[in-house]
Amino acid sequence: MKYTVITGASSGIGKAIATYFASKGHNIIIVARRKELLDNLKKELEELYKIKVLVYIYDLSITENVYKFYDKIKNYELEVLINNAGFGDINEPWKADLTKINKMIDLNIKTLTDLTLLFIKDNINKETQIINVSSAVGYFIWSSGISYSATKFYVSTFTEGIAKLLKRKDAKLKIKILAPAGTESEFLDRAFKKSNIEEAERKETERKAKKGRKKAEELAYYTYELYLSDKTIGIVNPFTNKFKLKNKWYDIF
């Protein structure tokens, strides 16, 4: 029995991706912090699509939990790993809460890196995929969330660099990047937590961020389109709000 693994699956894009892959007949492994939400999702997907859903409750911003989680799932037949877990911070960088920033770096960068490399080591010669969720602001610097944007630039360059190396080595495993723009989710609520920007600026940032936002279900459809394609990048252009599949963004030397 093969499984698709989705981190940060309790809400938003992660939940929508889990639902869409389940609708296509994939058995699912979901992981996040909120047990009740994951248990409800498991019940819903198993009843609707007659597939198997395995639930794991971990805060993946804690490195020890990342390794515990991977040890639990590595002996299953894993066909796709979707590293979706992450969050943002809207602030002038020097005004940000450092505890929050460090946790964001741990989740957006360290956790994604660990799970990516562990998965590649075990599956490089198998017909498998990794999809790392970056962001459109992992290609265009977002002035309202520079620290968050920087974490996503890491995800984009790290993933695309590995994708090119794997192609050079004729590896069977493929690694890809999903880069959403504004999406209807809990992102803004969490990004504004402990924010120190002025109220007027906050309202203007929120207004701009909500303009033209896509539904999480649309991003799930794009994710599956990327999964089926031979392209490396699936990005929503933040200026046109259109989704495009691309072979590359950066050059590798």
Coordinates of N, CA, C and O in Angstrom, one line a residue, residues 21-117:
F21 N -5.6 14.8 -3.1 CA -4.9 13.5 -3.4 C -5.7 12.3 -3.0 O -5.7 11.3 -3.7
A22 N -6.5 12.4 -1.9 CA -7.3 11.3 -1.5 C -8.4 11.1 -2.5 O -8.8 10.0 -2.8
S23 N -8.9 12.2 -3.1 CA -10.0 12.1 -4.1 C -9.5 11.4 -5.4 O -10.3 10.8 -6.2
K24 N -8.1 11.4 -5.6 CA -7.5 10.7 -6.7 C -7.1 9.3 -6.3 O -6.3 8.6 -7.1
G25 N -7.5 8.8 -5.2 CA -7.2 7.4 -4.8 C -5.9 7.2 -4.0 O -5.5 6.1 -3.8
H26 N -5.2 8.3 -3.6 CA -4.0 8.1 -2.8 C -4.3 7.9 -1.3 O -5.2 8.5 -0.7
N27 N -3.6 6.9 -0.7 CA -3.7 6.8 0.7 C -2.8 7.9 1.3 O -1.8 8.3 0.7
I28 N -3.1 8.3 2.5 CA -2.6 9.6 3.0 C -2.0 9.4 4.4 O -2.6 8.7 5.2
I29 N -0.8 10.0 4.6 CA -0.2 10.2 5.9 C -0.2 11.7 6.2 O 0.3 12.5 5.4
I30 N -0.9 12.1 7.3 CA -1.0 13.5 7.6 C -0.4 13.7 9.0 O -0.5 12.9 9.9
V31 N 0.3 14.9 9.1 CA 0.9 15.3 10.4 C 0.7 16.7 10.6 O 0.8 17.6 9.7
A32 N 0.5 17.1 11.9 CA 0.4 18.5 12.3 C 0.2 18.4 13.9 O 0.3 17.4 14.5
R33 N 0.0 19.6 14.4 CA -0.1 19.7 15.9 C -1.5 19.4 16.4 O -1.6 19.0 17.6
R34 N -2.5 19.7 15.7 CA -3.9 19.7 16.2 C -4.6 18.4 15.9 O -5.1 18.2 14.8
K35 N -4.7 17.6 17.0 CA -5.2 16.2 16.8 C -6.6 16.2 16.4 O -7.0 15.4 15.5
E36 N -7.5 17.0 17.0 CA -8.9 16.9 16.6 C -9.1 17.2 15.1 O -9.9 16.5 14.5
L37 N -8.4 18.2 14.6 CA -8.6 18.6 13.2 C -8.1 17.4 12.3 O -8.8 17.1 11.3
L38 N -7.0 16.8 12.6 CA -6.5 15.7 11.8 C -7.4 14.5 11.9 O -7.7 13.8 10.9
D39 N -7.9 14.2 13.1 CA -8.9 13.0 13.3 C -10.1 13.3 12.5 O -10.7 12.3 11.9
N40 N -10.6 14.5 12.5 CA -11.8 14.8 11.7 C -11.6 14.6 10.2 O -12.4 14.1 9.5
L41 N -10.4 15.1 9.8 CA -10.0 14.9 8.4 C -9.9 13.5 8.0 O -10.4 13.1 6.9
K42 N -9.3 12.7 8.8 CA -9.1 11.3 8.6 C -10.5 10.6 8.4 O -10.7 9.9 7.4
K43 N -11.4 10.9 9.3 CA -12.8 10.3 9.2 C -13.5 10.7 7.9 O -14.1 9.9 7.2
E44 N -13.4 12.0 7.6 CA -14.0 12.5 6.4 C -13.5 11.9 5.1 O -14.2 11.4 4.2
L45 N -12.1 11.8 5.0 CA -11.5 11.3 3.8 C -11.7 9.8 3.6 O -11.9 9.3 2.5
E46 N -11.6 9.0 4.7 CA -11.8 7.6 4.6 C -13.2 7.3 4.2 O -13.5 6.3 3.4
E47 N -14.2 8.0 4.7 CA -15.6 7.8 4.4 C -15.9 8.2 2.9 O -16.6 7.4 2.2
L48 N -15.4 9.3 2.5 CA -15.7 9.8 1.2 C -15.0 9.0 0.1 O -15.6 8.7 -1.0
Y49 N -13.7 8.7 0.3 CA -12.9 8.1 -0.8 C -12.4 6.7 -0.7 O -11.8 6.2 -1.5
K50 N -12.8 6.1 0.5 CA -12.5 4.7 0.7 C -11.0 4.4 0.6 O -10.5 3.4 0.1
I51 N -10.2 5.4 1.1 CA -8.7 5.2 1.2 C -8.3 5.1 2.6 O -9.1 5.3 3.5
K52 N -7.0 4.9 2.9 CA -6.5 4.8 4.2 C -5.8 6.1 4.6 O -5.0 6.6 3.8
V53 N -6.1 6.6 5.8 CA -5.4 7.8 6.3 C -4.7 7.5 7.6 O -5.4 6.9 8.6
L54 N -3.4 7.7 7.7 CA -2.7 7.6 9.0 C -2.4 9.0 9.5 O -2.0 9.9 8.8
V55 N -2.7 9.1 10.8 CA -2.5 10.4 11.5 C -1.4 10.4 12.5 O -1.2 9.4 13.3
Y56 N -0.6 11.4 12.5 CA 0.5 11.6 13.4 C 0.5 13.0 14.0 O 0.3 14.0 13.2
I57 N 0.6 13.1 15.3 CA 0.5 14.4 16.0 C 1.9 14.8 16.5 O 2.4 14.2 17.4
Y58 N 2.5 15.8 15.8 CA 3.8 16.3 16.1 C 3.9 17.8 15.8 O 3.4 18.2 14.8
D59 N 4.6 18.5 16.7 CA 5.0 19.9 16.4 C 6.4 19.7 15.7 O 7.4 19.5 16.3
L60 N 6.4 19.9 14.4 CA 7.6 19.6 13.6 C 8.6 20.8 13.6 O 9.6 20.7 13.0
S61 N 8.3 21.8 14.3 CA 9.3 22.9 14.5 C 10.3 22.4 15.5 O 11.4 23.1 15.7
I62 N 10.1 21.3 16.2 CA 11.0 20.7 17.2 C 11.8 19.6 16.5 O 11.2 18.6 16.0
T63 N 13.1 19.8 16.3 CA 13.9 18.8 15.5 C 13.7 17.4 16.0 O 13.6 16.5 15.1
E64 N 13.7 17.1 17.3 CA 13.5 15.8 17.8 C 12.3 15.1 17.2 O 12.2 13.9 16.9
N65 N 11.2 15.9 17.1 CA 9.9 15.4 16.6 C 10.0 15.0 15.1 O 9.3 14.1 14.7
V66 N 10.8 15.8 14.4 CA 11.0 15.5 13.0 C 11.5 14.1 12.8 O 11.0 13.3 12.0
Y67 N 12.6 13.8 13.6 CA 13.2 12.4 13.4 C 12.3 11.3 14.0 O 12.2 10.2 13.4
K68 N 11.5 11.6 15.0 CA 10.5 10.7 15.5 C 9.5 10.4 14.5 O 9.1 9.2 14.3
F69 N 9.0 11.4 13.8 CA 8.0 11.3 12.8 C 8.5 10.5 11.6 O 7.9 9.5 11.2
Y70 N 9.7 10.8 11.2 CA 10.2 10.1 10.0 C 10.5 8.6 10.3 O 10.2 7.7 9.5
D71 N 10.9 8.3 11.5 CA 11.2 6.9 12.0 C 9.8 6.2 11.9 O 9.8 5.0 11.7
K72 N 8.7 6.8 12.2 CA 7.4 6.2 12.3 C 6.9 5.8 10.9 O 6.2 4.8 10.7
I73 N 7.3 6.6 9.9 CA 6.7 6.4 8.5 C 7.7 5.8 7.5 O 7.2 5.4 6.5
K74 N 8.9 5.8 7.8 CA 9.9 5.4 6.7 C 9.8 4.0 6.2 O 10.2 3.7 5.1
N75 N 9.2 3.1 7.0 CA 9.0 1.7 6.5 C 7.8 1.5 5.7 O 7.5 0.4 5.2
Y76 N 6.9 2.5 5.6 CA 5.8 2.4 4.7 C 6.3 2.7 3.2 O 7.4 3.2 3.1
E77 N 5.5 2.3 2.3 CA 5.9 2.5 0.9 C 5.4 4.0 0.6 O 4.2 4.2 0.3
L78 N 6.3 4.9 0.6 CA 6.0 6.3 0.4 C 6.2 6.7 -1.1 O 7.3 6.6 -1.6
E79 N 5.2 7.3 -1.7 CA 5.3 7.6 -3.1 C 5.5 9.1 -3.3 O 6.1 9.6 -4.3
V80 N 5.0 9.9 -2.3 CA 5.1 11.4 -2.4 C 5.3 12.0 -1.0 O 4.6 11.5 -0.1
L81 N 6.2 12.9 -0.9 CA 6.3 13.7 0.4 C 6.1 15.1 0.0 O 6.7 15.7 -0.9
I82 N 5.1 15.7 0.7 CA 4.7 17.1 0.4 C 5.0 17.9 1.7 O 4.3 17.8 2.7
N83 N 6.1 18.6 1.7 CA 6.6 19.5 2.8 C 5.8 20.8 2.7 O 6.3 21.8 2.1
N84 N 4.7 20.8 3.4 CA 3.8 22.0 3.4 C 3.9 22.8 4.7 O 3.6 24.0 4.7
A85 N 4.3 22.2 5.8 CA 4.3 22.9 7.1 C 5.1 24.1 7.1 O 6.2 24.1 6.6
G86 N 4.6 25.2 7.6 CA 5.3 26.4 7.7 C 4.4 27.6 8.1 O 3.2 27.4 8.1
F87 N 5.0 28.7 8.4 CA 4.2 29.9 8.7 C 5.0 31.1 8.5 O 6.2 31.1 8.2
G88 N 4.4 32.3 8.6 CA 5.0 33.6 8.2 C 5.0 34.6 9.4 O 4.5 34.3 10.4
D89 N 5.7 35.7 9.1 CA 5.7 36.8 10.1 C 5.7 38.1 9.3 O 6.5 38.3 8.4
I90 N 4.7 38.9 9.6 CA 4.6 40.2 9.0 C 5.1 41.3 10.0 O 4.4 41.5 11.0
N91 N 6.2 41.9 9.7 CA 6.9 42.8 10.6 C 8.0 43.5 9.9 O 8.5 43.0 8.9
E92 N 8.4 44.6 10.4 CA 9.8 45.1 10.1 C 10.7 44.1 10.8 O 10.6 43.9 12.0
P93 N 11.7 43.6 10.1 CA 12.5 42.5 10.7 C 13.1 42.8 12.1 O 13.1 41.9 13.0
W94 N 13.5 44.0 12.3 CA 14.2 44.4 13.6 C 13.1 44.6 14.7 O 13.5 44.7 15.9
K95 N 11.9 44.6 14.4 CA 10.8 44.7 15.4 C 10.2 43.3 15.7 O 9.3 43.3 16.6
A96 N 10.6 42.3 15.0 CA 10.0 41.0 15.2 C 10.3 40.4 16.5 O 11.3 40.6 17.1
D97 N 9.4 39.5 16.9 CA 9.6 38.7 18.1 C 10.6 37.5 17.7 O 10.3 36.7 16.9
L98 N 11.8 37.5 18.4 CA 12.8 36.6 17.9 C 12.5 35.1 18.2 O 12.9 34.2 17.5
T99 N 11.7 34.9 19.2 CA 11.3 33.5 19.5 C 10.4 33.0 18.4 O 10.6 31.9 17.9
K100 N 9.5 33.9 17.9 CA 8.7 33.5 16.7 C 9.5 33.3 15.5 O 9.4 32.3 14.7
I101 N 10.5 34.2 15.2 CA 11.3 34.1 14.0 C 12.1 32.9 14.1 O 12.3 32.2 13.0
N102 N 12.7 32.5 15.2 CA 13.5 31.3 15.3 C 12.6 30.1 15.0 O 13.1 29.1 14.4
K103 N 11.4 30.1 15.6 CA 10.5 28.9 15.3 C 10.1 28.8 13.9 O 10.1 27.7 13.3
M104 N 10.0 30.0 13.2 CA 9.6 30.0 11.8 C 10.8 29.5 11.0 O 10.6 28.7 10.0
I105 N 12.0 29.9 11.3 CA 13.2 29.3 10.6 C 13.3 27.8 10.8 O 13.6 27.1 9.9
D106 N 13.1 27.4 12.1 CA 13.2 26.0 12.4 C 12.2 25.2 11.5 O 12.5 24.1 10.9
L107 N 10.9 25.6 11.4 CA 9.9 24.9 10.7 C 10.1 25.1 9.1 O 10.1 24.1 8.4
N108 N 10.2 26.3 8.7 CA 10.3 26.6 7.2 C 11.5 26.0 6.6 O 11.5 25.6 5.4
I109 N 12.6 26.1 7.3 CA 13.9 25.7 6.7 C 14.4 24.3 7.3 O 14.6 23.4 6.5
K110 N 14.6 24.3 8.6 CA 15.3 23.1 9.2 C 14.5 21.8 9.0 O 15.0 20.8 8.6
T111 N 13.2 21.9 9.3 CA 12.3 20.8 9.2 C 12.2 20.3 7.8 O 12.4 19.1 7.5
L112 N 12.0 21.2 6.9 CA 11.9 20.9 5.5 C 13.2 20.2 5.0 O 13.2 19.3 4.2
T113 N 14.3 20.8 5.4 CA 15.6 20.3 5.0 C 15.8 18.8 5.5 O 16.2 17.9 4.7
D114 N 15.5 18.6 6.7 CA 15.7 17.3 7.3 C 14.9 16.3 6.6 O 15.3 15.2 6.3
L115 N 13.6 16.6 6.5 CA 12.7 15.6 5.9 C 13.0 15.3 4.4 O 13.0 14.2 3.9
T116 N 13.4 16.4 3.7 CA 13.8 16.2 2.3 C 15.0 15.3 2.2 O 15.0 14.4 1.4
L117 N 16.1 15.5 3.0 CA 17.3 14.8 2.9 C 17.1 13.3 3.3 O 17.6 12.4 2.8

